[in-house]
Coordinates of N, CA and C in Angstrom, one line a residue:
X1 N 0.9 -1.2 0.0 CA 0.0 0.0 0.0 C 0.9 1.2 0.0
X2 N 0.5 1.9 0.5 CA 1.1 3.0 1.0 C 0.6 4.1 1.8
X3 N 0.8 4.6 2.7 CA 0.0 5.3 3.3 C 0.6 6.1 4.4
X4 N 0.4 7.4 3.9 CA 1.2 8.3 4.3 C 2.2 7.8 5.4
X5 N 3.0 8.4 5.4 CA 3.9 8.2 6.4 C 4.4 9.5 7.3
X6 N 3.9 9.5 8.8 CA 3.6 10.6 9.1 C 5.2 11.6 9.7
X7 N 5.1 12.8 9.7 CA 6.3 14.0 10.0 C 5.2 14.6 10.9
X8 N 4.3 14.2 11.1 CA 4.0 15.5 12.2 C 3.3 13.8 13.4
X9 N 2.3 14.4 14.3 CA 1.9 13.8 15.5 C 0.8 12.8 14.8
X10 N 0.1 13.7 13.6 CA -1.0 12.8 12.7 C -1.0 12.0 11.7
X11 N 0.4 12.4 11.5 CA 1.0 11.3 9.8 C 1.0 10.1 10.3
X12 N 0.1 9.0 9.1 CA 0.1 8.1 9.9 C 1.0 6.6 8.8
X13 N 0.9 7.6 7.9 CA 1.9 6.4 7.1 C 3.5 7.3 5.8
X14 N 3.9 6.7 5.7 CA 5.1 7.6 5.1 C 4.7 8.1 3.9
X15 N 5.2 8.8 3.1 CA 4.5 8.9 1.8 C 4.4 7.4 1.9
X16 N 3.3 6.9 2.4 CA 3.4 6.0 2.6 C 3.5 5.0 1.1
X17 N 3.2 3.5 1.5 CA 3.5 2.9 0.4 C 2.3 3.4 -0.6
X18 N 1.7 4.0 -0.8 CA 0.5 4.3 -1.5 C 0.1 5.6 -0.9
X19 N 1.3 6.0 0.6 CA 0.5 7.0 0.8 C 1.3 8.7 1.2
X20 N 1.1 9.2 0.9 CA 1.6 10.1 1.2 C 0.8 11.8 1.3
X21 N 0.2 12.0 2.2 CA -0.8 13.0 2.4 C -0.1 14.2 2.3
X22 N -1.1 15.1 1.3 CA -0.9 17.1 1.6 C -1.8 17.3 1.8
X23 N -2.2 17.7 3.5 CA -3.6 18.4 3.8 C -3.3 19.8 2.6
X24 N -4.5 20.2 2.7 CA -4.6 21.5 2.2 C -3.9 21.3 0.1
X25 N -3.4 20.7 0.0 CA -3.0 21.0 -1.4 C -3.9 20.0 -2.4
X26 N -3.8 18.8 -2.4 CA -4.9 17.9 -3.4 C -6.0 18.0 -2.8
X27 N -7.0 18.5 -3.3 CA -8.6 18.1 -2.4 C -9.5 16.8 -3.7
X28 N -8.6 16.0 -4.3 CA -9.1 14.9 -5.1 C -10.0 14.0 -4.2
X29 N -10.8 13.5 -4.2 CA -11.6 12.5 -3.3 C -10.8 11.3 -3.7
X30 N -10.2 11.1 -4.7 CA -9.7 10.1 -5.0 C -8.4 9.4 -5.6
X31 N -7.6 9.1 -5.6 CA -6.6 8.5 -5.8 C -6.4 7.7 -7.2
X32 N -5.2 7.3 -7.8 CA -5.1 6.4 -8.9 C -3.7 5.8 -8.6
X33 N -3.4 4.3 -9.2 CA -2.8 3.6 -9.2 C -2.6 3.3 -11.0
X34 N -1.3 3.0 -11.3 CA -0.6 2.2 -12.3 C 0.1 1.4 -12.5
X35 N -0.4 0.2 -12.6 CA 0.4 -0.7 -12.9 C 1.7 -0.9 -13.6
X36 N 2.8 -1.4 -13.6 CA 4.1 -1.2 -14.3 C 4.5 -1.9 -14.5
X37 N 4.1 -3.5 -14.4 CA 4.7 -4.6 -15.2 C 3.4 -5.8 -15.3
X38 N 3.8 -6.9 -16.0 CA 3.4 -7.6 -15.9 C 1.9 -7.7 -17.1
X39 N 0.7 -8.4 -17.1 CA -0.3 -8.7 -17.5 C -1.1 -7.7 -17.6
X40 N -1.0 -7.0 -16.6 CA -2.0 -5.9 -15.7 C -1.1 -4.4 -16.5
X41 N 0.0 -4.5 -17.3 CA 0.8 -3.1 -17.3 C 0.3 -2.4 -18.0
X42 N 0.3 -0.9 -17.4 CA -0.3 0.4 -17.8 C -1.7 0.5 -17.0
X43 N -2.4 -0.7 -16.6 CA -3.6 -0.5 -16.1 C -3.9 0.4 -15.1
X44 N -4.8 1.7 -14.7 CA -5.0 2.5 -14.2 C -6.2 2.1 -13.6
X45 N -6.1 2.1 -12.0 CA -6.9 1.5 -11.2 C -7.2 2.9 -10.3
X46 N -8.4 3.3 -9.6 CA -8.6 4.3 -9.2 C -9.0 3.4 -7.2
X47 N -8.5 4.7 -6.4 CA -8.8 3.8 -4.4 C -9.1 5.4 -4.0
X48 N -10.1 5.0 -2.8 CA -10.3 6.5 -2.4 C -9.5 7.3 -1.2
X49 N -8.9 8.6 -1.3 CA -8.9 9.4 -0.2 C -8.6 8.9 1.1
X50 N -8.7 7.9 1.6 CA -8.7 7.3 3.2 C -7.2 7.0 3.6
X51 N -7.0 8.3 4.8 CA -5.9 8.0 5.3 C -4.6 8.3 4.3
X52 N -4.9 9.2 3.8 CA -3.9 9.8 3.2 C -2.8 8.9 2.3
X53 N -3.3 7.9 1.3 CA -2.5 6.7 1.1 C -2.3 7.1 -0.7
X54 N -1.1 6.6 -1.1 CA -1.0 7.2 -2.4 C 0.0 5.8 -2.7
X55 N 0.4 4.7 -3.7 CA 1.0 3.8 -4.5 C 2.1 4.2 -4.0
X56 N 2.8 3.4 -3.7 CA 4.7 3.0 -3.8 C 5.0 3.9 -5.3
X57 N 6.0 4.1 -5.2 CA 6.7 4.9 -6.3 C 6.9 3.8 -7.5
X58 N 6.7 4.2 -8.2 CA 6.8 3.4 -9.4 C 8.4 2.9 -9.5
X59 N 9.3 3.9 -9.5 CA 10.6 3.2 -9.2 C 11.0 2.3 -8.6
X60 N 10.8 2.8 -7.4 CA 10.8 1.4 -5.6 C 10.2 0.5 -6.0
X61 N 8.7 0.0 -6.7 CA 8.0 -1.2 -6.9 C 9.2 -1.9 -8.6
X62 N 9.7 -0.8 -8.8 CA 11.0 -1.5 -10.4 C 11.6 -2.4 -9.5
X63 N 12.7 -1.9 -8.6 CA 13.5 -2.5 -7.8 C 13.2 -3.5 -7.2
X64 N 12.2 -3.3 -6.3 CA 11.8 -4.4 -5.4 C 11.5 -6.0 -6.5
X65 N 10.8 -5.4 -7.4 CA 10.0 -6.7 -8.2 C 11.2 -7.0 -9.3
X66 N 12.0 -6.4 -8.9 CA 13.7 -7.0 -9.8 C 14.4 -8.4 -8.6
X67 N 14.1 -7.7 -7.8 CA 14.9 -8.3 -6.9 C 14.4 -9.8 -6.2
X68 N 13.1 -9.8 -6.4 CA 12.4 -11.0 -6.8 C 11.8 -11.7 -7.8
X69 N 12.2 -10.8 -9.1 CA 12.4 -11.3 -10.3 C 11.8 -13.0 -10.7
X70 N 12.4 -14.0 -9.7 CA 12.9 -15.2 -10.0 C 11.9 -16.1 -9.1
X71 N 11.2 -15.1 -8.0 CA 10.3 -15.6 -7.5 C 9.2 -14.9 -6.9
X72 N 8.6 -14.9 -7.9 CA 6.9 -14.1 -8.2 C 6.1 -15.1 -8.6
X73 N 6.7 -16.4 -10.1 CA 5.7 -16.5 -9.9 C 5.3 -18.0 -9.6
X74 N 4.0 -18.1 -9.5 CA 3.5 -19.0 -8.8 C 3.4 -18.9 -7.1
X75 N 3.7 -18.1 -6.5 CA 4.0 -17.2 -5.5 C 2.5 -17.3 -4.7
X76 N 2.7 -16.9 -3.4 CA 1.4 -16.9 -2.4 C 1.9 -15.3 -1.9
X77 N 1.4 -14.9 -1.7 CA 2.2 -13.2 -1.2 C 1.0 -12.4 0.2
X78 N 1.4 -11.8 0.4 CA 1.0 -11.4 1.7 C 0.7 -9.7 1.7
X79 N -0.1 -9.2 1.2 CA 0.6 -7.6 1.7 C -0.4 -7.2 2.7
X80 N 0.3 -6.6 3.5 CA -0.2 -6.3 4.9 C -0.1 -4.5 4.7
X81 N -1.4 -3.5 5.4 CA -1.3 -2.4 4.9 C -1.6 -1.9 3.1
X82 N -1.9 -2.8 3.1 CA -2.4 -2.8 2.1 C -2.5 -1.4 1.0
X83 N -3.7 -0.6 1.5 CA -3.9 0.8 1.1 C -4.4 0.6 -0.2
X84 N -3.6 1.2 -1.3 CA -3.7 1.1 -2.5 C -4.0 -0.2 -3.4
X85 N -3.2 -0.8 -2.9 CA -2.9 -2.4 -3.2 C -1.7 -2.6 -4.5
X86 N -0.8 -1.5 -4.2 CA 0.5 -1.9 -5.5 C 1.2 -2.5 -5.5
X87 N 1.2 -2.9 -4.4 CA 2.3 -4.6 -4.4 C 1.3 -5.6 -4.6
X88 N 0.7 -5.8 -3.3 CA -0.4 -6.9 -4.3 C -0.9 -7.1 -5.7
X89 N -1.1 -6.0 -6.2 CA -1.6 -6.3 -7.1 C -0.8 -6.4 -8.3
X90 N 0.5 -5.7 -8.2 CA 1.2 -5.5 -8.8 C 2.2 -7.1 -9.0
X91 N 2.3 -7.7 -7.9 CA 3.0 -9.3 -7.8 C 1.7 -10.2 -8.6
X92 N 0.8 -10.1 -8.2 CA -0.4 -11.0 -9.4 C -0.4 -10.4 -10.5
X93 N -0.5 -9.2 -10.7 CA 0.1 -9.2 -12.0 C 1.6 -9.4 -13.0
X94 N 2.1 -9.5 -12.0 CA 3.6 -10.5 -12.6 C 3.4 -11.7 -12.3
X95 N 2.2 -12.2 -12.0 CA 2.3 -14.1 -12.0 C 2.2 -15.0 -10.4
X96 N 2.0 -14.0 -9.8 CA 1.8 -14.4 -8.3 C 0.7 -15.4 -8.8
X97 N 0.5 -16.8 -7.7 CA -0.5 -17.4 -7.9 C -2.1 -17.0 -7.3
X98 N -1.5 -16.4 -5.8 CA -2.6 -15.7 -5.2 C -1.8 -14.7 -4.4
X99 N -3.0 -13.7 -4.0 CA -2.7 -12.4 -3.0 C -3.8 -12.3 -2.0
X100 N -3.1 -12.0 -0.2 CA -4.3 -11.5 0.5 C -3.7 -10.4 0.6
X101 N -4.5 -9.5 0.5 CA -4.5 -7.9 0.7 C -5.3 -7.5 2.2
X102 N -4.4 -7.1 3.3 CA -4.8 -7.0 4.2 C -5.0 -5.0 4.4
X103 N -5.7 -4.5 5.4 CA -6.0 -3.2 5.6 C -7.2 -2.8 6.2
X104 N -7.1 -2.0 7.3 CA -8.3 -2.0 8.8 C -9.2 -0.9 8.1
X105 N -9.0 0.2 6.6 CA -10.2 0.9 6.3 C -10.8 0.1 5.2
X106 N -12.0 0.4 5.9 CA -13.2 -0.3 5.2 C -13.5 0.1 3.4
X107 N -13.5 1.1 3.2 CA -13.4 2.2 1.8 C -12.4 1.7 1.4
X108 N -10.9 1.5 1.6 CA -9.7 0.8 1.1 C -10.2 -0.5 0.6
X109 N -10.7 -1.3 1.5 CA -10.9 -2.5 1.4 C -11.8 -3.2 0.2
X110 N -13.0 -2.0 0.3 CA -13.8 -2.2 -1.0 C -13.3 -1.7 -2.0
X111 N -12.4 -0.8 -2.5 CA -11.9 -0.5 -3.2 C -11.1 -1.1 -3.9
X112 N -10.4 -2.0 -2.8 CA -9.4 -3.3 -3.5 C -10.4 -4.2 -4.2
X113 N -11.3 -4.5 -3.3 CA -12.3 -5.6 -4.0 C -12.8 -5.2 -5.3
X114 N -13.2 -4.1 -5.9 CA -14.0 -3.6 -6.9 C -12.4 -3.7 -7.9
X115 N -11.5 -3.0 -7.9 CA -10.5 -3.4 -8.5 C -10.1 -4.9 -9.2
X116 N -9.8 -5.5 -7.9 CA -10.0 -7.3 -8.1 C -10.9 -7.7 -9.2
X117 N -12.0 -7.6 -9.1 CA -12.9 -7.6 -10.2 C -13.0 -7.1 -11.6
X118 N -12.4 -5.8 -11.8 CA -12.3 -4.9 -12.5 C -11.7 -5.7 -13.9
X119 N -10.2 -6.1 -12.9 CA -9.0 -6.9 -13.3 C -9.5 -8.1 -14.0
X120 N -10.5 -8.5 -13.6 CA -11.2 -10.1 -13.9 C -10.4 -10.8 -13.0
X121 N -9.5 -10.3 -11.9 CA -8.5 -11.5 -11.2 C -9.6 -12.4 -10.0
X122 N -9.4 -13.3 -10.1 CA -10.2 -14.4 -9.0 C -9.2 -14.7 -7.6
X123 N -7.7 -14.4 -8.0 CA -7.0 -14.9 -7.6 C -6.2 -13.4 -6.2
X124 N -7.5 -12.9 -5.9 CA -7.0 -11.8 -4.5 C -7.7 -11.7 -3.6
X125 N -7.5 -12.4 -2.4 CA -8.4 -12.0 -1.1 C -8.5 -10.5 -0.2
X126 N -9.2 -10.0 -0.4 CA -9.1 -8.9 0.8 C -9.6 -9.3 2.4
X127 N -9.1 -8.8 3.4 CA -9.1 -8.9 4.8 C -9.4 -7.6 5.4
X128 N -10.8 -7.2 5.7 CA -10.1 -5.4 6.3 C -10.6 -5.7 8.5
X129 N -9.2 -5.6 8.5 CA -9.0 -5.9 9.7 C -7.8 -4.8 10.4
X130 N -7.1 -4.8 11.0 CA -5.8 -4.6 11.4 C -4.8 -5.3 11.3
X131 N -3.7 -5.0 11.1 CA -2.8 -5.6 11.1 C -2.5 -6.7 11.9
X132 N -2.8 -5.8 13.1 CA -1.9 -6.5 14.5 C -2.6 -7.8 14.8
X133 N -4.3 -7.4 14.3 CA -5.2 -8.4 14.7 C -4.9 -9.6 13.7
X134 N -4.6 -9.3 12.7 CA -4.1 -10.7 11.7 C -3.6 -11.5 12.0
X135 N -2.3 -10.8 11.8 CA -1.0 -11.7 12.5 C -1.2 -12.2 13.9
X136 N -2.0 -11.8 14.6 CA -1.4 -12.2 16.5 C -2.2 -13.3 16.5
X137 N -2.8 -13.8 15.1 CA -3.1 -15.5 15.2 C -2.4 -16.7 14.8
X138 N -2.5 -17.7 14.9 CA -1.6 -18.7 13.7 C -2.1 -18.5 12.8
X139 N -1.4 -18.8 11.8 CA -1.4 -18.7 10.5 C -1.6 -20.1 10.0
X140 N -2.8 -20.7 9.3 CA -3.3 -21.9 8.4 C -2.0 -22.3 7.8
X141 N -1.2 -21.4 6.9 CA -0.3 -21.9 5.8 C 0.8 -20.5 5.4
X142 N 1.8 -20.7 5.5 CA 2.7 -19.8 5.7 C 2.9 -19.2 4.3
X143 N 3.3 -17.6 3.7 CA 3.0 -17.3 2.9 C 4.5 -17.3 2.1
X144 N 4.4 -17.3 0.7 CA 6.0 -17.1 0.0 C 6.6 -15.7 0.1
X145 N 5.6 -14.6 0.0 CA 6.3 -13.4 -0.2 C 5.5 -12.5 0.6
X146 N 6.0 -11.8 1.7 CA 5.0 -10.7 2.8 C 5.5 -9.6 2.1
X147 N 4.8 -8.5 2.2 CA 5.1 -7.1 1.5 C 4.3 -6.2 2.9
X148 N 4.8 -5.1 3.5 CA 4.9 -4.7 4.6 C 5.1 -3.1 4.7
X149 N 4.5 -2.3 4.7 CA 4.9 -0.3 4.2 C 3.9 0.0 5.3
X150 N 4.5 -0.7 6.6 CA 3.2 0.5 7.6 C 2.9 1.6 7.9
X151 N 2.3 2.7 8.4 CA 2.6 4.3 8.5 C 3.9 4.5 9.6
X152 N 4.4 5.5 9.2 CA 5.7 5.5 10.3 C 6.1 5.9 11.7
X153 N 6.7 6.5 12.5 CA 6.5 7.0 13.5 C 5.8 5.7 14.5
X154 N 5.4 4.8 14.1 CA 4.1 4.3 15.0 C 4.8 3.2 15.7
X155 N 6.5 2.3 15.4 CA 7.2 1.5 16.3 C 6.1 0.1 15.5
X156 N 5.9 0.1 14.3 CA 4.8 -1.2 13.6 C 6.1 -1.8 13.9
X157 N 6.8 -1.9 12.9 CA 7.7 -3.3 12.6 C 8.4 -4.1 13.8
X158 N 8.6 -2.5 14.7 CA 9.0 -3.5 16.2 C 8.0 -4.8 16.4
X159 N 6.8 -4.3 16.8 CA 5.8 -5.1 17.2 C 5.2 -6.0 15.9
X160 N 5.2 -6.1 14.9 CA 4.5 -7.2 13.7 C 5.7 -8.2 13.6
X161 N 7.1 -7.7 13.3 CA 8.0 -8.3 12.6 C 8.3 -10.1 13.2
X162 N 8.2 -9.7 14.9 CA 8.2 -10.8 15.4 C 7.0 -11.8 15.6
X163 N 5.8 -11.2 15.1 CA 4.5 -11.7 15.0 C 4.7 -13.0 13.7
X164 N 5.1 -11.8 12.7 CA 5.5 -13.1 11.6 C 6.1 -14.3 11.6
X165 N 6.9 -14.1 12.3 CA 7.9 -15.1 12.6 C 7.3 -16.1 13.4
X166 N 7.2 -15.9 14.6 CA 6.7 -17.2 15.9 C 5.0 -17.5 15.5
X167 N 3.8 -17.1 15.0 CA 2.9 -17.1 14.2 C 2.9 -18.0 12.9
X168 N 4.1 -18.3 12.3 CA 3.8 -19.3 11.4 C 3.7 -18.7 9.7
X169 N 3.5 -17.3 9.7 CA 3.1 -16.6 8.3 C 4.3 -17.1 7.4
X170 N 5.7 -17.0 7.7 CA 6.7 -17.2 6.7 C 7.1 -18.9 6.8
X171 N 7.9 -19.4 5.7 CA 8.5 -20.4 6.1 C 9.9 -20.3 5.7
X172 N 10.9 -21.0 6.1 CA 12.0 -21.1 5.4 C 12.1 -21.1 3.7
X173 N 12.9 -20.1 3.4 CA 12.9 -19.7 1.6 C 11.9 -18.4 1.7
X174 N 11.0 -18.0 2.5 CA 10.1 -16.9 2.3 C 10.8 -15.6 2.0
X175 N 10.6 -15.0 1.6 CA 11.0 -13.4 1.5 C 9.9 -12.4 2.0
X176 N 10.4 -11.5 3.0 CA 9.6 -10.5 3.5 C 10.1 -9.0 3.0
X177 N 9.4 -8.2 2.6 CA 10.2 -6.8 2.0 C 9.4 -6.1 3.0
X178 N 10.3 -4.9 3.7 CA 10.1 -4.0 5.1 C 9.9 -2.4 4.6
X179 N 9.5 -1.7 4.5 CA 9.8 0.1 4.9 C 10.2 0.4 5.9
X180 N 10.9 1.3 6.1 CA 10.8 2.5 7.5 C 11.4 3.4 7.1
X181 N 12.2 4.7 8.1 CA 12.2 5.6 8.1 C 14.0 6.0 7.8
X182 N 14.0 6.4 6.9 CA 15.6 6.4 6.7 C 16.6 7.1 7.6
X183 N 16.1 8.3 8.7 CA 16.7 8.9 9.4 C 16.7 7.7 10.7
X184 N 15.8 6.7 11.1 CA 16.0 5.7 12.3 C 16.6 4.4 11.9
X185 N 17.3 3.9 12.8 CA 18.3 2.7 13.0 C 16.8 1.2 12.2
X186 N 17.6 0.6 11.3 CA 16.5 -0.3 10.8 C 15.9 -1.1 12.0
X187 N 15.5 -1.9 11.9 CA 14.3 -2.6 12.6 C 15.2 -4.0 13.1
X188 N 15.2 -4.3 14.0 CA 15.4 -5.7 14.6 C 14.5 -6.6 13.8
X189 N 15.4 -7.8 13.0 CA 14.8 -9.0 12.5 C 14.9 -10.0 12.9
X190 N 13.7 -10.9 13.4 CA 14.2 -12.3 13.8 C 15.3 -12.6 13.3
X191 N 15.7 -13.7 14.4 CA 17.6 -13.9 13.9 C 17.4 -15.1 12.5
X192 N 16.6 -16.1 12.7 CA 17.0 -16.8 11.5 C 15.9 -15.9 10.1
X193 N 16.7 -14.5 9.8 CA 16.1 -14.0 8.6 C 17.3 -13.3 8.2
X194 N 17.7 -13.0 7.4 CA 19.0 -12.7 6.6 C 18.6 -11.4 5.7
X195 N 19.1 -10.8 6.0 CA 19.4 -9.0 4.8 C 19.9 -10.1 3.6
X196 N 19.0 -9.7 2.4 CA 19.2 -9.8 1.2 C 19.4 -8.8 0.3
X197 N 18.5 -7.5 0.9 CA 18.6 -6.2 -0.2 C 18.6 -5.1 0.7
X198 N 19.2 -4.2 0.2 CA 18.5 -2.9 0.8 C 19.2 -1.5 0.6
X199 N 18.0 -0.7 0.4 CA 17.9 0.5 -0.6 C 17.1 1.7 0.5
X200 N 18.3 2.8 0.1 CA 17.6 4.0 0.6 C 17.3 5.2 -0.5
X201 N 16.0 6.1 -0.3 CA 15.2 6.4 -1.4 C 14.9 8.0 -0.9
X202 N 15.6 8.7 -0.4 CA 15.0 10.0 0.4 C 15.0 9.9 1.7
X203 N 13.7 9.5 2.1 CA 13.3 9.4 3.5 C 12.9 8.0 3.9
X204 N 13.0 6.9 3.0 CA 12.7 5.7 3.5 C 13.8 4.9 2.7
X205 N 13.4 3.8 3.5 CA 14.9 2.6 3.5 C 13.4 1.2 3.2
X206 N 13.8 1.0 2.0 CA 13.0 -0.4 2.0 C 14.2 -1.7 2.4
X207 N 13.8 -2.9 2.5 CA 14.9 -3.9 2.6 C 14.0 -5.4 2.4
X208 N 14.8 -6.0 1.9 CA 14.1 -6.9 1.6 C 15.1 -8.9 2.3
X209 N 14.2 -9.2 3.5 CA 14.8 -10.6 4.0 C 14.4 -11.2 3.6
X210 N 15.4 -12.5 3.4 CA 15.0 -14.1 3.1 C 15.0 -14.9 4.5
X211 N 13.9 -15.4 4.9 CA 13.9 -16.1 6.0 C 15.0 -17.4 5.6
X212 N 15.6 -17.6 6.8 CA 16.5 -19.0 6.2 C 16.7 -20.0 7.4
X213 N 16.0 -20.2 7.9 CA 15.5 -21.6 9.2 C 13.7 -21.4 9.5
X214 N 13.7 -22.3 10.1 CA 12.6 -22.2 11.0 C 12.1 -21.1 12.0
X215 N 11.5 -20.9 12.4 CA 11.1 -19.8 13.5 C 11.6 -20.8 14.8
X216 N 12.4 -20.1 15.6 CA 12.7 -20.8 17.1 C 13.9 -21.3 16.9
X217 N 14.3 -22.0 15.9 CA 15.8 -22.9 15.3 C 16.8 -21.9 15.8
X218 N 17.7 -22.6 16.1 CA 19.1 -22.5 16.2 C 20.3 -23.4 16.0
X219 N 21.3 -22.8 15.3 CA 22.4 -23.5 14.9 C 23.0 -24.3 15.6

């Protein structure tokens, strides 16, 4: 997603992955999305106004979906924060086999759904829940690819990152891709997860781990 990513007390997501709010300057009700690779490319998808959320940069989603290149497809993927839905939807349209698109506003939520459809894709669940409330259950079946752009300031990745992990969401070989804030120290990762990538962009630092043991394992 993206969603704003906040500089003041109210920002609640960074420019975020989708989002990035100007009180006072856009008074659009609505938002647009473009797709940039894949099945789906050039496709112009429209999400509303909620929470100040605006698409990943077209660039950052180059990189990132380079970097997984080799494993998209057939893929199960996870995007949490959803917002917009440009990673999710953007990995199904490079060949993911399925996507759950998670996100606690309701207007986002349906927005993704009407999209979903739009697309003709059968192959994307929406959840509009919270984050924290997702993850802080077991997880049925652990996912290939988590995609993760929470709003900033708010100490998410402290508290989800380890959710993933002892929860069951990832398995060994999974890849998780992170945001935060480029001016603060990155994020503690469970220990059996390994730095594979990582890029700073302005004001945010994406990074992208490959889990590589079990959750709890040690050497």
């Amino acid at each position: 997603m993206t969603r704003k990513k906040p500089t003041g007390s109210r920002l609640s997501h960074k420019p975020s992955k989708g989002a990035t709010q100007d009180p006072g300057h856009n008074r659009n009700p609505a938002g647009e999305l473009r797709i940039i690779g894949g099945d789906w490319r050039s496709r112009k998808l429209r999400f509303p106004d909620a929470g100040g959320v605006r698409p990943t940069p077209a660039r950052t989603r180059e990189t990132l979906f380079n970097w997984l290149s080799f494993h998209i497809a057939g893929s199960h993927c996870l995007d949490l924060f959803a917002g917009s839905g440009a990673l999710g939807l953007e990995a199904l349209s490079r060949g993911a086999a399925h996507t759950t698109l998670v996100d606690s506003s309701a207007a986002l939520a349906t927005a993704l759904r009407d999209n979903l459809r739009l697309l003709g894709s059968e192959s994307g669940a929406v959840v509009c829940t919270s984050v924290d409330t997702y993850l802080g259950q077991q997880a049925q079946q652990p996912f290939d690819i988590v995609f993760m752009d929470p709003p900033f300031r708010k100490g998410w990745l402290t508290t989800l990152l380890p959710l993933i992990d002892v929860h069951g969401w990832v398995k060994p070989g999974s890849w998780v891709y992170v945001e935060h804030e480029s001016d603060l120290p990155a994020p503690t990762a469970p220990a059996n997860w390994q730095l594979h990538r990582q890029k700073t962009s302005g004001q945010v630092t994406y990074c992208l781990f490959r889990v590589i043991q079990a959750a709890g394992r040690s050497e």
